[in-house]
Amino acid sequence: MNNIVTIKNLTFKYVGNQNILKKINLEVKEGDFLCIVGENGSGKSTLLKCILGLNSVEKGKTETTDTVGYLPQKTEIQSNFPASIEEIVLSGTIVNNVKKVWYTKKDRAKANQIMKELKLYEIRKKSFKDLSGGQQQRVAIARSLIKNPQVIIADEPTGNLDKVTTMQILDLLKKLSEEILVCIVSHNMNDANMYADRIIELADGKVINHLKRNENYNENISVVGDTLCIKNGSNLTDKDF
């Protein structure tokens, strides 16, 4: 598999402040589900912005594929935005004012396929402001997929969702990670243990732990480091036991 993200000796600091990230090294391949965890102020979101090219790197370097889908911590679609889900997915970018834009049949067919996969097709004519939090996050994921990204990078994509909806979104991202790289920031180690193939734990701008999922992983049971994880609501088989 090809490397999608490569980070070598990355150091970053804000002007006048101490280093926020200190000599980070990381290689991530296609088909991974990577979770970056840590306490507030550990450097998680800063690392994500460096990967995206939103922060200028002081030392070291980052290399990322040029086809990236980004899910921000807060959905950047205004809650009162009157456009339909279909228009939002097709546009890929939301502006303050509704504008008439023409799309090809190919564009619309692709948008329809994505909406069907994300269970949005039946409500595609609804306005974004009328959706639940989980539906709004699925619309954001649909927007990120419209340009065929090789990687989806998400900054705490379930931070404002309840537990059931969180699991639904993580299940969706896990399925997407079978074909593309999914990289998320999270403060929840339990969710990371359950879903991630690899976990990078940060503290004080440094990588203090790098865990990989046990090769015997299945959808019901996984082992990350020395933690045994059983998915909530699973019907365990004899093999699982």
PDB file of C-alpha atoms in Angstrom:
ATOM      1  CA  MET A   1       0.000   0.000   0.000  1.00  0.00           C
ATOM      2  CA  ASN A   2       1.113   3.571  -0.725  1.00  0.00           C
ATOM      3  CA  ASN A   3       1.809   6.150   1.972  1.00  0.00           C
ATOM      4  CA  ILE A   4      -0.892   8.828   1.990  1.00  0.00           C
ATOM      5  CA  VAL A   5       0.537  10.920   4.834  1.00  0.00           C
ATOM      6  CA  THR A   6       4.234  11.158   5.690  1.00  0.00           C
ATOM      7  CA  ILE A   7       5.515  13.329   8.547  1.00  0.00           C
ATOM      8  CA  LYS A   8       9.221  13.655   9.317  1.00  0.00           C
ATOM      9  CA  ASN A   9      10.669  15.450  12.357  1.00  0.00           C
ATOM     10  CA  LEU A  10       7.756  17.885  12.432  1.00  0.00           C
ATOM     11  CA  THR A  11       8.169  20.807  14.828  1.00  0.00           C
ATOM     12  CA  PHE A  12       5.625  23.596  15.092  1.00  0.00           C
ATOM     13  CA  LYS A  13       5.148  26.566  17.394  1.00  0.00           C
ATOM     14  CA  TYR A  14       2.998  29.676  17.416  1.00  0.00           C
ATOM     15  CA  VAL A  15       4.872  32.971  17.204  1.00  0.00           C
ATOM     16  CA  GLY A  16       6.344  33.868  20.579  1.00  0.00           C
ATOM     17  CA  ASN A  17       5.268  30.595  22.215  1.00  0.00           C
ATOM     18  CA  GLN A  18       6.992  27.374  23.111  1.00  0.00           C
ATOM     19  CA  ASN A  19       6.891  24.433  20.739  1.00  0.00           C
ATOM     20  CA  ILE A  20       3.416  22.958  20.300  1.00  0.00           C
ATOM     21  CA  LEU A  21       4.601  19.921  18.323  1.00  0.00           C
ATOM     22  CA  LYS A  22       8.007  18.367  18.888  1.00  0.00           C
ATOM     23  CA  LYS A  23       9.715  16.117  16.332  1.00  0.00           C
ATOM     24  CA  ILE A  24       6.635  14.191  15.189  1.00  0.00           C
ATOM     25  CA  ASN A  25       7.296  11.238  12.849  1.00  0.00           C
ATOM     26  CA  LEU A  26       4.440   9.348  11.223  1.00  0.00           C
ATOM     27  CA  GLU A  27       3.622   7.352   8.098  1.00  0.00           C
ATOM     28  CA  VAL A  28       0.033   6.439   7.283  1.00  0.00           C
ATOM     29  CA  LYS A  29      -1.015   4.189   4.414  1.00  0.00           C
ATOM     30  CA  GLU A  30      -4.213   3.935   2.384  1.00  0.00           C
ATOM     31  CA  GLY A  31      -6.900   1.787   3.972  1.00  0.00           C
ATOM     32  CA  ASP A  32      -5.973   2.773   7.554  1.00  0.00           C
ATOM     33  CA  PHE A  33      -8.282   4.156  10.219  1.00  0.00           C
ATOM     34  CA  LEU A  34      -5.964   6.399  12.256  1.00  0.00           C
ATOM     35  CA  CYS A  35      -7.084   8.042  15.482  1.00  0.00           C
ATOM     36  CA  ILE A  36      -5.082  10.837  17.138  1.00  0.00           C
ATOM     37  CA  VAL A  37      -5.950  11.116  20.832  1.00  0.00           C
ATOM     38  CA  GLY A  38      -4.843  13.246  23.748  1.00  0.00           C
ATOM     39  CA  GLU A  39      -5.961  15.747  26.351  1.00  0.00           C
ATOM     40  CA  ASN A  40      -6.898  19.328  25.504  1.00  0.00           C
ATOM     41  CA  GLY A  41      -3.760  21.238  24.552  1.00  0.00           C
ATOM     42  CA  SER A  42      -1.789  18.119  23.627  1.00  0.00           C
ATOM     43  CA  GLY A  43      -1.445  19.260  19.996  1.00  0.00           C
ATOM     44  CA  LYS A  44      -4.072  17.059  18.285  1.00  0.00           C
ATOM     45  CA  SER A  45      -5.832  19.719  16.232  1.00  0.00           C
ATOM     46  CA  THR A  46      -2.537  21.509  15.519  1.00  0.00           C
ATOM     47  CA  LEU A  47      -1.111  18.287  14.057  1.00  0.00           C
ATOM     48  CA  LEU A  48      -4.231  17.898  11.927  1.00  0.00           C
ATOM     49  CA  LYS A  49      -3.836  21.441  10.577  1.00  0.00           C
ATOM     50  CA  CYS A  50      -0.197  20.759   9.732  1.00  0.00           C
ATOM     51  CA  ILE A  51      -1.230  17.660   7.786  1.00  0.00           C
ATOM     52  CA  LEU A  52      -3.804  19.748   5.929  1.00  0.00           C
ATOM     53  CA  GLY A  53      -1.273  22.490   5.187  1.00  0.00           C
ATOM     54  CA  LEU A  54      -3.217  25.063   7.217  1.00  0.00           C
ATOM     55  CA  ASN A  55      -0.230  25.625   9.526  1.00  0.00           C
ATOM     56  CA  SER A  56       3.221  26.554   8.274  1.00  0.00           C
ATOM     57  CA  VAL A  57       5.752  23.956   9.408  1.00  0.00           C
ATOM     58  CA  GLU A  58       8.779  25.418  11.180  1.00  0.00           C
ATOM     59  CA  LYS A  59      11.010  22.337  10.948  1.00  0.00           C
ATOM     60  CA  GLY A  60      10.622  18.945   9.306  1.00  0.00           C
ATOM     61  CA  LYS A  61       8.089  18.261   6.605  1.00  0.00           C
ATOM     62  CA  THR A  62       4.652  16.844   5.884  1.00  0.00           C
ATOM     63  CA  GLU A  63       3.593  15.175   2.653  1.00  0.00           C
ATOM     64  CA  THR A  64      -0.088  14.564   1.987  1.00  0.00           C
ATOM     65  CA  THR A  65      -2.034  13.435  -1.058  1.00  0.00           C
ATOM     66  CA  ASP A  66      -3.626  16.329  -2.941  1.00  0.00           C
ATOM     67  CA  THR A  67      -7.110  14.797  -2.714  1.00  0.00           C
ATOM     68  CA  VAL A  68      -8.266  15.392   0.858  1.00  0.00           C
ATOM     69  CA  GLY A  69     -11.762  15.527   2.296  1.00  0.00           C
ATOM     70  CA  TYR A  70     -11.941  17.577   5.507  1.00  0.00           C
ATOM     71  CA  LEU A  71     -14.528  17.333   8.297  1.00  0.00           C
ATOM     72  CA  PRO A  72     -14.107  20.285  10.688  1.00  0.00           C
ATOM     73  CA  GLN A  73     -14.909  20.111  14.387  1.00  0.00           C
ATOM     74  CA  LYS A  74     -18.004  22.202  13.805  1.00  0.00           C
ATOM     75  CA  THR A  75     -20.002  21.614  10.659  1.00  0.00           C
ATOM     76  CA  GLU A  76     -19.379  24.699   8.524  1.00  0.00           C
ATOM     77  CA  ILE A  77     -22.842  24.652   7.027  1.00  0.00           C
ATOM     78  CA  GLN A  78     -24.925  27.373   8.599  1.00  0.00           C
ATOM     79  CA  SER A  79     -27.833  25.991  10.608  1.00  0.00           C
ATOM     80  CA  ASN A  80     -30.223  28.368   8.817  1.00  0.00           C
ATOM     81  CA  PHE A  81     -28.836  27.622   5.339  1.00  0.00           C
ATOM     82  CA  PRO A  82     -31.925  27.142   3.096  1.00  0.00           C
ATOM     83  CA  ALA A  83     -30.328  24.926   0.438  1.00  0.00           C
ATOM     84  CA  SER A  84     -31.385  21.306   0.111  1.00  0.00           C
ATOM     85  CA  ILE A  85     -29.118  18.390   0.997  1.00  0.00           C
ATOM     86  CA  GLU A  86     -28.769  17.643  -2.710  1.00  0.00           C
ATOM     87  CA  GLU A  87     -27.502  21.174  -3.481  1.00  0.00           C
ATOM     88  CA  ILE A  88     -25.075  21.035  -0.566  1.00  0.00           C
ATOM     89  CA  VAL A  89     -23.592  17.701  -1.644  1.00  0.00           C
ATOM     90  CA  LEU A  90     -23.307  18.805  -5.275  1.00  0.00           C
ATOM     91  CA  SER A  91     -21.666  22.106  -4.476  1.00  0.00           C
ATOM     92  CA  GLY A  92     -19.036  20.653  -2.170  1.00  0.00           C
ATOM     93  CA  THR A  93     -18.549  24.176  -0.815  1.00  0.00           C
ATOM     94  CA  ILE A  94     -21.131  26.219   1.060  1.00  0.00           C
ATOM     95  CA  VAL A  95     -21.407  29.994   0.620  1.00  0.00           C
ATOM     96  CA  ASN A  96     -23.466  32.494   2.568  1.00  0.00           C
ATOM     97  CA  ASN A  97     -25.927  33.122  -0.243  1.00  0.00           C
ATOM     98  CA  VAL A  98     -27.817  30.611  -2.356  1.00  0.00           C
ATOM     99  CA  LYS A  99     -26.575  30.716  -5.941  1.00  0.00           C
ATOM    100  CA  LYS A 100     -27.887  28.921  -8.988  1.00  0.00           C
ATOM    101  CA  VAL A 101     -25.269  26.472 -10.193  1.00  0.00           C
ATOM    102  CA  TRP A 102     -25.593  24.059 -13.089  1.00  0.00           C
ATOM    103  CA  TYR A 103     -24.290  20.508 -12.783  1.00  0.00           C
ATOM    104  CA  THR A 104     -23.752  17.775 -15.325  1.00  0.00           C
ATOM    105  CA  LYS A 105     -25.708  14.529 -15.304  1.00  0.00           C
ATOM    106  CA  LYS A 106     -22.516  12.778 -14.211  1.00  0.00           C
ATOM    107  CA  ASP A 107     -22.175  15.121 -11.221  1.00  0.00           C
ATOM    108  CA  ARG A 108     -25.755  14.518 -10.175  1.00  0.00           C
ATOM    109  CA  ALA A 109     -25.480  10.741 -10.621  1.00  0.00           C
ATOM    110  CA  LYS A 110     -22.411  10.674  -8.406  1.00  0.00           C
ATOM    111  CA  ALA A 111     -24.097  12.824  -5.749  1.00  0.00           C
ATOM    112  CA  ASN A 112     -27.140  10.526  -5.817  1.00  0.00           C
ATOM    113  CA  GLN A 113     -24.923   7.479  -5.332  1.00  0.00           C
ATOM    114  CA  ILE A 114     -23.165   9.038  -2.341  1.00  0.00           C
ATOM    115  CA  MET A 115     -26.455  10.111  -0.772  1.00  0.00           C
ATOM    116  CA  LYS A 116     -27.842   6.581  -1.165  1.00  0.00           C
ATOM    117  CA  GLU A 117     -24.758   5.079   0.478  1.00  0.00           C
ATOM    118  CA  LEU A 118     -25.057   7.516   3.390  1.00  0.00           C
ATOM    119  CA  LYS A 119     -28.844   7.053   3.721  1.00  0.00           C
ATOM    120  CA  LEU A 120     -29.582  10.626   2.689  1.00  0.00           C
ATOM    121  CA  TYR A 121     -31.265  10.026  -0.653  1.00  0.00           C
ATOM    122  CA  GLU A 122     -34.835   9.813   0.637  1.00  0.00           C
ATOM    123  CA  ILE A 123     -34.470  13.168   2.411  1.00  0.00           C
ATOM    124  CA  ARG A 124     -32.323  14.883  -0.243  1.00  0.00           C
ATOM    125  CA  LYS A 125     -34.866  17.666  -0.788  1.00  0.00           C
ATOM    126  CA  LYS A 126     -34.919  18.638   2.892  1.00  0.00           C
ATOM    127  CA  SER A 127     -33.207  21.792   4.115  1.00  0.00           C
ATOM    128  CA  PHE A 128     -30.034  21.332   6.146  1.00  0.00           C
ATOM    129  CA  LYS A 129     -31.515  23.284   9.066  1.00  0.00           C
ATOM    130  CA  ASP A 130     -34.261  20.678   9.460  1.00  0.00           C
ATOM    131  CA  LEU A 131     -31.877  17.743   9.998  1.00  0.00           C
ATOM    132  CA  SER A 132     -30.729  16.030  13.184  1.00  0.00           C
ATOM    133  CA  GLY A 133     -27.104  16.305  14.308  1.00  0.00           C
ATOM    134  CA  GLY A 134     -26.282  12.868  12.923  1.00  0.00           C
ATOM    135  CA  GLN A 135     -27.889  13.649   9.566  1.00  0.00           C
ATOM    136  CA  GLN A 136     -26.007  16.945   9.356  1.00  0.00           C
ATOM    137  CA  GLN A 137     -22.715  15.131   9.968  1.00  0.00           C
ATOM    138  CA  ARG A 138     -23.540  12.612   7.227  1.00  0.00           C
ATOM    139  CA  VAL A 139     -24.174  15.536   4.855  1.00  0.00           C
ATOM    140  CA  ALA A 140     -20.727  16.893   5.787  1.00  0.00           C
ATOM    141  CA  ILE A 141     -19.211  13.476   5.020  1.00  0.00           C
ATOM    142  CA  ALA A 142     -21.061  13.394   1.679  1.00  0.00           C
ATOM    143  CA  ARG A 143     -19.596  16.805   0.804  1.00  0.00           C
ATOM    144  CA  SER A 144     -16.106  15.529   1.598  1.00  0.00           C
ATOM    145  CA  LEU A 145     -16.575  12.503  -0.691  1.00  0.00           C
ATOM    146  CA  ILE A 146     -17.840  14.314  -3.782  1.00  0.00           C
ATOM    147  CA  LYS A 147     -14.292  14.976  -5.067  1.00  0.00           C
ATOM    148  CA  ASN A 148     -13.048  11.378  -4.700  1.00  0.00           C
ATOM    149  CA  PRO A 149     -10.553  11.998  -1.877  1.00  0.00           C
ATOM    150  CA  GLN A 150      -7.865   9.471  -1.007  1.00  0.00           C
ATOM    151  CA  VAL A 151      -8.044  10.579   2.609  1.00  0.00           C
ATOM    152  CA  ILE A 152     -10.679  11.976   4.951  1.00  0.00           C
ATOM    153  CA  ILE A 153      -9.379  14.043   7.853  1.00  0.00           C
ATOM    154  CA  ALA A 154     -11.833  14.790  10.668  1.00  0.00           C
ATOM    155  CA  ASP A 155     -11.429  16.969  13.758  1.00  0.00           C
ATOM    156  CA  GLU A 156     -13.582  15.399  16.513  1.00  0.00           C
ATOM    157  CA  PRO A 157     -16.421  14.546  14.101  1.00  0.00           C
ATOM    158  CA  THR A 158     -18.642  13.136  16.874  1.00  0.00           C
ATOM    159  CA  GLY A 159     -17.866  15.658  19.609  1.00  0.00           C
ATOM    160  CA  ASN A 160     -21.399  17.110  19.635  1.00  0.00           C
ATOM    161  CA  LEU A 161     -23.329  13.860  19.114  1.00  0.00           C
ATOM    162  CA  ASP A 162     -24.979  11.431  21.511  1.00  0.00           C
ATOM    163  CA  LYS A 163     -23.546   7.934  22.018  1.00  0.00           C
ATOM    164  CA  VAL A 164     -25.848   6.116  19.580  1.00  0.00           C
ATOM    165  CA  THR A 165     -25.303   8.673  16.802  1.00  0.00           C
ATOM    166  CA  THR A 166     -21.569   8.670  17.544  1.00  0.00           C
ATOM    167  CA  MET A 167     -21.428   4.917  16.926  1.00  0.00           C
ATOM    168  CA  GLN A 168     -23.389   5.313  13.678  1.00  0.00           C
ATOM    169  CA  ILE A 169     -20.945   7.938  12.366  1.00  0.00           C
ATOM    170  CA  LEU A 170     -17.898   5.926  13.466  1.00  0.00           C
ATOM    171  CA  ASP A 171     -19.362   2.799  11.844  1.00  0.00           C
ATOM    172  CA  LEU A 172     -19.709   4.799   8.632  1.00  0.00           C
ATOM    173  CA  LEU A 173     -16.152   6.143   8.797  1.00  0.00           C
ATOM    174  CA  LYS A 174     -14.873   2.638   9.549  1.00  0.00           C
ATOM    175  CA  LYS A 175     -16.567   1.321   6.421  1.00  0.00           C
ATOM    176  CA  LEU A 176     -15.063   4.153   4.358  1.00  0.00           C
ATOM    177  CA  SER A 177     -11.616   3.285   5.713  1.00  0.00           C
ATOM    178  CA  GLU A 178     -11.746  -0.033   3.852  1.00  0.00           C
ATOM    179  CA  GLU A 179     -11.004   1.921   0.661  1.00  0.00           C
ATOM    180  CA  ILE A 180      -9.445   5.231   1.735  1.00  0.00           C
ATOM    181  CA  LEU A 181      -7.432   6.577   4.643  1.00  0.00           C
ATOM    182  CA  VAL A 182      -9.545   7.969   7.489  1.00  0.00           C
ATOM    183  CA  CYS A 183      -7.745  10.092  10.069  1.00  0.00           C
ATOM    184  CA  ILE A 184      -9.670  11.535  13.017  1.00  0.00           C
ATOM    185  CA  VAL A 185      -8.880  13.489  16.152  1.00  0.00           C
ATOM    186  CA  SER A 186     -10.703  12.335  19.269  1.00  0.00           C
ATOM    187  CA  HIS A 187     -10.560  12.819  23.019  1.00  0.00           C
ATOM    188  CA  ASN A 188     -12.292   9.469  23.576  1.00  0.00           C
ATOM    189  CA  MET A 189      -9.829   6.591  23.957  1.00  0.00           C
ATOM    190  CA  ASN A 190     -12.647   4.022  24.209  1.00  0.00           C
ATOM    191  CA  ASP A 191     -13.930   4.930  20.748  1.00  0.00           C
ATOM    192  CA  ALA A 192     -10.377   4.908  19.422  1.00  0.00           C
ATOM    193  CA  ASN A 193      -9.773   1.427  20.829  1.00  0.00           C
ATOM    194  CA  MET A 194     -12.964   0.135  19.251  1.00  0.00           C
ATOM    195  CA  TYR A 195     -12.604   1.574  15.733  1.00  0.00           C
ATOM    196  CA  ALA A 196      -9.030   2.591  14.943  1.00  0.00           C
ATOM    197  CA  ASP A 197      -6.453   0.443  13.177  1.00  0.00           C
ATOM    198  CA  ARG A 198      -3.758   2.686  14.621  1.00  0.00           C
ATOM    199  CA  ILE A 199      -3.789   5.063  17.581  1.00  0.00           C
ATOM    200  CA  ILE A 200      -1.368   7.955  18.048  1.00  0.00           C
ATOM    201  CA  GLU A 201      -1.487   9.375  21.576  1.00  0.00           C
ATOM    202  CA  LEU A 202      -0.120  12.891  22.091  1.00  0.00           C
ATOM    203  CA  ALA A 203       0.892  14.694  25.256  1.00  0.00           C
ATOM    204  CA  ASP A 204       2.709  18.025  25.451  1.00  0.00           C
ATOM    205  CA  GLY A 205       3.246  17.992  21.681  1.00  0.00           C
ATOM    206  CA  LYS A 206       4.969  14.600  21.628  1.00  0.00           C
ATOM    207  CA  VAL A 207       3.899  11.125  20.560  1.00  0.00           C
ATOM    208  CA  ILE A 208       3.837   9.125  23.809  1.00  0.00           C
ATOM    209  CA  ASN A 209       2.102   6.031  22.477  1.00  0.00           C
ATOM    210  CA  HIS A 210       1.687   4.400  19.069  1.00  0.00           C
ATOM    211  CA  LEU A 211      -0.634   1.397  19.088  1.00  0.00           C
ATOM    212  CA  LYS A 212      -1.616  -0.909  16.248  1.00  0.00           C
ATOM    213  CA  ARG A 213      -4.663  -3.123  16.136  1.00  0.00           C
ATOM    214  CA  ASN A 214      -4.071  -6.821  16.650  1.00  0.00           C
ATOM    215  CA  GLU A 215      -4.034  -8.719  13.339  1.00  0.00           C
ATOM    216  CA  ASN A 216      -6.771 -11.045  14.620  1.00  0.00           C
ATOM    217  CA  TYR A 217      -9.251  -8.147  14.671  1.00  0.00           C
ATOM    218  CA  ASN A 218     -12.833  -8.795  13.648  1.00  0.00           C
ATOM    219  CA  GLU A 219     -15.890  -6.550  13.749  1.00  0.00           C
ATOM    220  CA  ASN A 220     -16.956  -7.805  17.206  1.00  0.00           C
ATOM    221  CA  ILE A 221     -13.683  -8.025  19.112  1.00  0.00           C
ATOM    222  CA  SER A 222     -10.387  -6.189  18.848  1.00  0.00           C
ATOM    223  CA  VAL A 223      -7.192  -5.864  20.850  1.00  0.00           C
ATOM    224  CA  VAL A 224      -5.272  -2.589  20.881  1.00  0.00           C
ATOM    225  CA  GLY A 225      -2.153  -2.654  23.004  1.00  0.00           C
ATOM    226  CA  ASP A 226      -3.241  -4.512  26.145  1.00  0.00           C
ATOM    227  CA  THR A 227      -6.921  -3.514  25.867  1.00  0.00           C
ATOM    228  CA  LEU A 228      -9.597  -6.019  24.861  1.00  0.00           C
ATOM    229  CA  CYS A 229     -12.557  -4.302  23.144  1.00  0.00           C
ATOM    230  CA  ILE A 230     -15.981  -5.873  22.573  1.00  0.00           C
ATOM    231  CA  LYS A 231     -18.369  -3.862  20.415  1.00  0.00           C
ATOM    232  CA  ASN A 232     -21.535  -2.833  22.228  1.00  0.00           C
ATOM    233  CA  GLY A 233     -24.542  -4.928  21.174  1.00  0.00           C
ATOM    234  CA  SER A 234     -22.471  -7.573  19.388  1.00  0.00           C
ATOM    235  CA  ASN A 235     -23.745 -11.118  18.968  1.00  0.00           C
ATOM    236  CA  LEU A 236     -20.568 -13.037  19.740  1.00  0.00           C
ATOM    237  CA  THR A 237     -19.877 -16.274  17.918  1.00  0.00           C
ATOM    238  CA  ASP A 238     -18.075 -19.379  19.177  1.00  0.00           C
ATOM    239  CA  LYS A 239     -15.014 -18.168  17.281  1.00  0.00           C
ATOM    240  CA  ASP A 240     -15.204 -14.836  19.104  1.00  0.00           C
ATOM    241  CA  PHE A 241     -15.178 -16.581  22.478  1.00  0.00           C
TER     242      PHE A 241
END
